[in-house]
Amino acid sequence: NAGVTQTPKFQVLKTGQSMTLQCAQDMNHEYMSWYRQDPGMGLRLIHYSVGAGITDQGEVPNGYNVSRSTTEDFPLRLLSAAPSQTSVYFCASSYSVRYNEQFFGPGTRLTVL
Amino acid sequence: EDKVVQSPLSLVVHEGDTVTLNCSYEVTNFRSLLWYKQEKKAPTFLFMLTSSGIEKKSGRLSSILDKKELFSILNITATQTGDSAVYLCAVHTGNQFYFGTGTSLTVIP
């Protein structure tokens, strides 16, 4: 099992550009989520999904979209990048929302100029 | 508003010392409290606590939850340089997880 994979590892964008951060898991996990981690702020939940076709907003959803068309994939889209979105992004998954241990991907470091 | 607060923010100790990390929370619909270790990469799972007063142990690490006073502690005995990391506390509530800002632990040889 590859676990949770994320691409790219690093990305530099200009303000106003759009892009998609990819996240995939091969553990047949129902629950998937996206976090951003900023210095002094801990991990903050952006969006999550409790199963294919179901997504919902977390603490900081503005400026981001998600979709969950398959169990395996949970991409995060930045619609119009802003410098405030410079951060490290982590994708995580767990067997179900009731099963609490989350497995994290390696992260994507995004810089918006 | 749900929140998780960790203290101290940072800690520097010498090898062999014992440390106690604190996590307090105010959330609705509490399901569980989790501890993670983060070493400059993705967080890795340490413990999940759901019941008050039951200690979880793994080697030199142990943790306990107090659901009445709404806090948890993570103890590390006989610290080693490999324990240097950020320790994150998270609370599972409803369908979401709320993380504290973490405690940065540095162990000096």
Short mmCIF file of C-alpha atoms in Angstrom, two decimals:
data_model
loop_
_atom_site.label_atom_id
_atom_site.label_comp_id
_atom_site.label_asym_id
_atom_site.label_seq_id
_atom_site.Cartn_x
_atom_site.Cartn_y
_atom_site.Cartn_z
CA ASN A 1 0.00 0.00 0.00
CA ALA A 2 1.25 3.47 -0.87
CA GLY A 3 -0.93 4.99 1.87
CA VAL A 4 -1.85 8.64 1.29
CA THR A 5 -0.04 10.32 -1.59
CA GLN A 6 0.01 14.00 -2.50
CA THR A 7 1.27 15.84 -5.55
CA PRO A 8 3.04 18.10 -6.11
CA LYS A 9 5.48 18.32 -3.18
CA PHE A 10 6.26 21.97 -3.91
CA GLN A 11 4.49 24.63 -5.96
CA VAL A 12 4.95 28.34 -6.61
CA LEU A 13 2.02 30.29 -7.99
CA LYS A 14 1.39 33.89 -8.93
CA THR A 15 -1.54 35.74 -7.43
CA GLY A 16 -4.71 34.96 -9.36
CA GLN A 17 -3.56 31.64 -10.79
CA SER A 18 -5.55 28.49 -10.15
CA MET A 19 -4.32 25.01 -9.47
CA THR A 20 -5.32 21.63 -8.08
CA LEU A 21 -3.54 19.78 -5.30
CA GLN A 22 -3.93 16.05 -5.74
CA CYS A 23 -4.57 13.55 -2.96
CA ALA A 24 -5.09 9.81 -3.31
CA GLN A 25 -5.30 6.89 -0.90
CA ASP A 26 -5.31 3.17 -1.59
CA MET A 27 -6.65 1.97 1.77
CA ASN A 28 -10.36 2.14 0.84
CA HIS A 29 -10.88 4.85 3.47
CA GLU A 30 -14.24 6.58 3.56
CA TYR A 31 -13.15 9.75 5.36
CA MET A 32 -10.74 12.18 3.71
CA SER A 33 -9.79 15.70 4.65
CA TRP A 34 -7.59 18.64 3.74
CA TYR A 35 -5.68 20.77 6.26
CA ARG A 36 -3.41 23.75 6.01
CA GLN A 37 -0.61 24.31 8.47
CA ASP A 38 0.74 27.77 9.14
CA PRO A 39 3.38 28.80 11.70
CA GLY A 40 1.79 29.29 15.10
CA MET A 41 -1.65 28.21 13.86
CA GLY A 42 -1.54 24.43 14.01
CA LEU A 43 -3.50 22.36 11.51
CA ARG A 44 -6.78 23.86 10.31
CA LEU A 45 -9.42 21.88 8.48
CA ILE A 46 -10.32 23.20 5.03
CA HIS A 47 -12.78 20.63 3.65
CA TYR A 48 -13.63 17.04 4.37
CA SER A 49 -15.54 14.14 2.86
CA VAL A 50 -17.29 11.25 4.60
CA GLY A 51 -17.61 9.24 1.38
CA ALA A 52 -17.71 9.44 -2.39
CA GLY A 53 -20.05 12.20 -3.53
CA ILE A 54 -20.23 13.86 -0.09
CA THR A 55 -18.15 16.87 0.91
CA ASP A 56 -18.47 19.57 3.54
CA GLN A 57 -16.69 22.67 4.77
CA GLY A 58 -14.25 22.82 7.65
CA GLU A 59 -12.90 25.80 9.59
CA VAL A 60 -11.26 27.68 6.70
CA PRO A 61 -13.00 26.79 3.39
CA ASN A 62 -12.94 30.17 1.63
CA GLY A 63 -10.97 30.18 -1.62
CA TYR A 64 -10.93 26.39 -1.93
CA ASN A 65 -13.14 23.82 -3.65
CA VAL A 66 -13.19 20.05 -3.37
CA SER A 67 -14.95 17.13 -5.00
CA ARG A 68 -15.03 13.42 -4.24
CA SER A 69 -16.03 11.45 -7.33
CA THR A 70 -14.23 8.27 -6.22
CA THR A 71 -13.32 6.75 -2.87
CA GLU A 72 -9.61 7.03 -3.70
CA ASP A 73 -9.23 10.66 -4.81
CA PHE A 74 -9.90 13.96 -3.07
CA PRO A 75 -8.44 16.92 -5.02
CA LEU A 76 -8.28 20.43 -3.57
CA ARG A 77 -8.72 23.33 -5.99
CA LEU A 78 -7.48 26.85 -5.45
CA LEU A 79 -9.72 29.03 -7.57
CA SER A 80 -7.70 32.27 -7.60
CA ALA A 81 -4.55 32.00 -5.51
CA ALA A 82 -3.77 34.71 -2.96
CA PRO A 83 -0.61 35.26 -0.86
CA SER A 84 -2.68 34.38 2.23
CA GLN A 85 -2.90 30.84 0.84
CA THR A 86 0.85 30.35 1.17
CA SER A 87 1.02 27.35 3.49
CA VAL A 88 1.77 23.66 3.82
CA TYR A 89 -1.20 21.55 2.83
CA PHE A 90 -1.82 18.07 4.23
CA CYS A 91 -4.33 15.51 3.05
CA ALA A 92 -5.45 12.86 5.53
CA SER A 93 -7.71 9.82 5.50
CA SER A 94 -9.27 7.39 7.94
CA TYR A 95 -11.35 4.23 7.60
CA SER A 96 -14.51 6.15 8.51
CA VAL A 97 -15.47 9.29 10.36
CA ARG A 98 -16.10 7.13 13.44
CA TYR A 99 -12.63 5.58 13.23
CA ASN A 100 -10.42 8.33 14.52
CA GLU A 101 -6.86 7.51 13.51
CA GLN A 102 -6.04 9.65 10.50
CA PHE A 103 -3.17 8.86 8.15
CA PHE A 104 -1.50 11.92 6.68
CA GLY A 105 0.09 12.44 3.29
CA PRO A 106 3.59 13.97 2.99
CA GLY A 107 2.29 17.48 2.38
CA THR A 108 2.48 20.10 -0.37
CA ARG A 109 4.38 23.32 0.27
CA LEU A 110 2.64 26.11 -1.66
CA THR A 111 3.98 29.62 -2.12
CA VAL A 112 1.82 32.32 -3.70
CA LEU A 113 3.71 35.39 -4.89
CA GLU B 1 -16.63 28.03 19.03
CA ASP B 2 -14.69 24.79 19.36
CA LYS B 3 -11.10 25.22 20.45
CA VAL B 4 -8.06 23.24 21.53
CA VAL B 5 -5.23 24.86 23.51
CA GLN B 6 -1.83 23.32 24.09
CA SER B 7 0.83 24.35 26.56
CA PRO B 8 3.63 25.08 26.76
CA LEU B 9 4.26 26.36 23.22
CA SER B 10 7.85 25.17 23.40
CA LEU B 11 10.09 23.27 25.75
CA VAL B 12 13.82 22.60 25.88
CA VAL B 13 15.05 19.76 28.10
CA HIS B 14 18.13 17.59 28.54
CA GLU B 15 18.25 13.93 27.67
CA GLY B 16 16.87 11.84 30.49
CA ASP B 17 14.42 14.46 31.71
CA THR B 18 10.70 13.76 32.03
CA VAL B 19 8.27 16.15 30.32
CA THR B 20 4.53 16.74 30.55
CA LEU B 21 2.62 18.31 27.67
CA ASN B 22 -0.84 19.74 28.22
CA CYS B 23 -3.94 19.92 26.05
CA SER B 24 -7.21 21.55 27.09
CA TYR B 25 -10.34 21.76 24.97
CA GLU B 26 -13.78 23.27 24.68
CA VAL B 27 -15.85 21.50 22.05
CA THR B 28 -19.37 20.32 21.42
CA ASN B 29 -20.08 16.68 20.61
CA PHE B 30 -16.75 15.29 21.88
CA ARG B 31 -15.84 11.91 20.40
CA SER B 32 -12.16 11.46 21.21
CA LEU B 33 -8.83 13.18 21.78
CA LEU B 34 -5.77 12.26 19.75
CA TRP B 35 -2.04 12.93 20.08
CA TYR B 36 0.31 13.15 17.09
CA LYS B 37 4.07 13.60 16.70
CA GLN B 38 5.35 15.77 13.85
CA GLU B 39 9.02 15.77 12.85
CA LYS B 40 9.31 18.27 9.97
CA LYS B 41 6.96 16.16 7.87
CA ALA B 42 3.51 14.63 8.17
CA PRO B 43 2.04 14.05 11.66
CA THR B 44 2.17 10.46 12.90
CA PHE B 45 -0.41 9.02 15.26
CA LEU B 46 0.49 8.34 18.90
CA PHE B 47 -2.65 7.83 20.99
CA MET B 48 -6.41 8.03 20.91
CA LEU B 49 -8.29 8.63 24.17
CA THR B 50 -12.01 8.34 24.62
CA SER B 51 -12.54 7.53 28.32
CA SER B 52 -11.50 9.47 31.40
CA GLY B 53 -8.85 8.09 33.71
CA ILE B 54 -7.60 5.28 31.48
CA GLU B 55 -3.91 5.67 30.75
CA LYS B 56 -2.59 4.75 27.34
CA LYS B 57 1.10 3.73 27.21
CA SER B 58 3.59 3.11 24.46
CA GLY B 59 7.14 2.65 25.66
CA ARG B 60 8.25 5.86 27.35
CA LEU B 61 5.14 7.77 26.27
CA SER B 62 1.86 7.79 28.14
CA SER B 63 -1.31 9.84 28.03
CA ILE B 64 -4.47 10.28 30.03
CA LEU B 65 -7.76 12.12 29.54
CA ASP B 66 -9.94 13.97 32.04
CA LYS B 67 -13.36 14.55 30.46
CA LYS B 68 -14.70 16.37 33.50
CA GLU B 69 -11.95 19.00 33.51
CA LEU B 70 -11.60 18.86 29.70
CA PHE B 71 -7.90 18.23 29.38
CA SER B 72 -5.31 15.63 28.53
CA ILE B 73 -1.62 15.25 29.29
CA LEU B 74 1.14 13.52 27.37
CA ASN B 75 4.10 12.32 29.43
CA ILE B 76 7.48 11.39 28.04
CA THR B 77 9.93 9.82 30.47
CA ALA B 78 13.70 9.45 30.02
CA THR B 79 13.64 11.74 26.98
CA GLN B 80 15.96 11.09 24.04
CA THR B 81 17.09 13.36 21.21
CA GLY B 82 14.80 11.40 18.90
CA ASP B 83 11.82 12.73 20.89
CA SER B 84 12.53 16.23 19.53
CA ALA B 85 9.42 17.13 17.53
CA VAL B 86 6.20 19.08 17.60
CA TYR B 87 3.48 17.27 19.52
CA LEU B 88 -0.04 17.95 18.33
CA CYS B 89 -3.28 17.42 20.19
CA ALA B 90 -6.52 17.05 18.23
CA VAL B 91 -10.14 16.66 19.29
CA HIS B 92 -12.58 14.70 17.18
CA THR B 93 -16.02 16.26 17.29
CA GLY B 94 -18.88 15.37 14.98
CA ASN B 95 -17.32 15.00 11.54
CA GLN B 96 -14.36 17.29 12.18
CA PHE B 97 -11.01 17.34 13.92
CA TYR B 98 -9.74 20.44 15.72
CA PHE B 99 -6.00 20.73 16.31
CA GLY B 100 -4.09 22.73 18.86
CA THR B 101 -1.08 24.79 17.80
CA GLY B 102 1.31 22.17 19.13
CA THR B 103 4.16 22.00 21.64
CA SER B 104 7.66 22.12 20.20
CA LEU B 105 9.95 19.85 22.22
CA THR B 106 13.72 20.04 21.88
CA VAL B 107 15.85 17.46 23.69
CA ILE B 108 19.49 18.45 24.16
CA PRO B 109 22.12 15.69 24.45
#
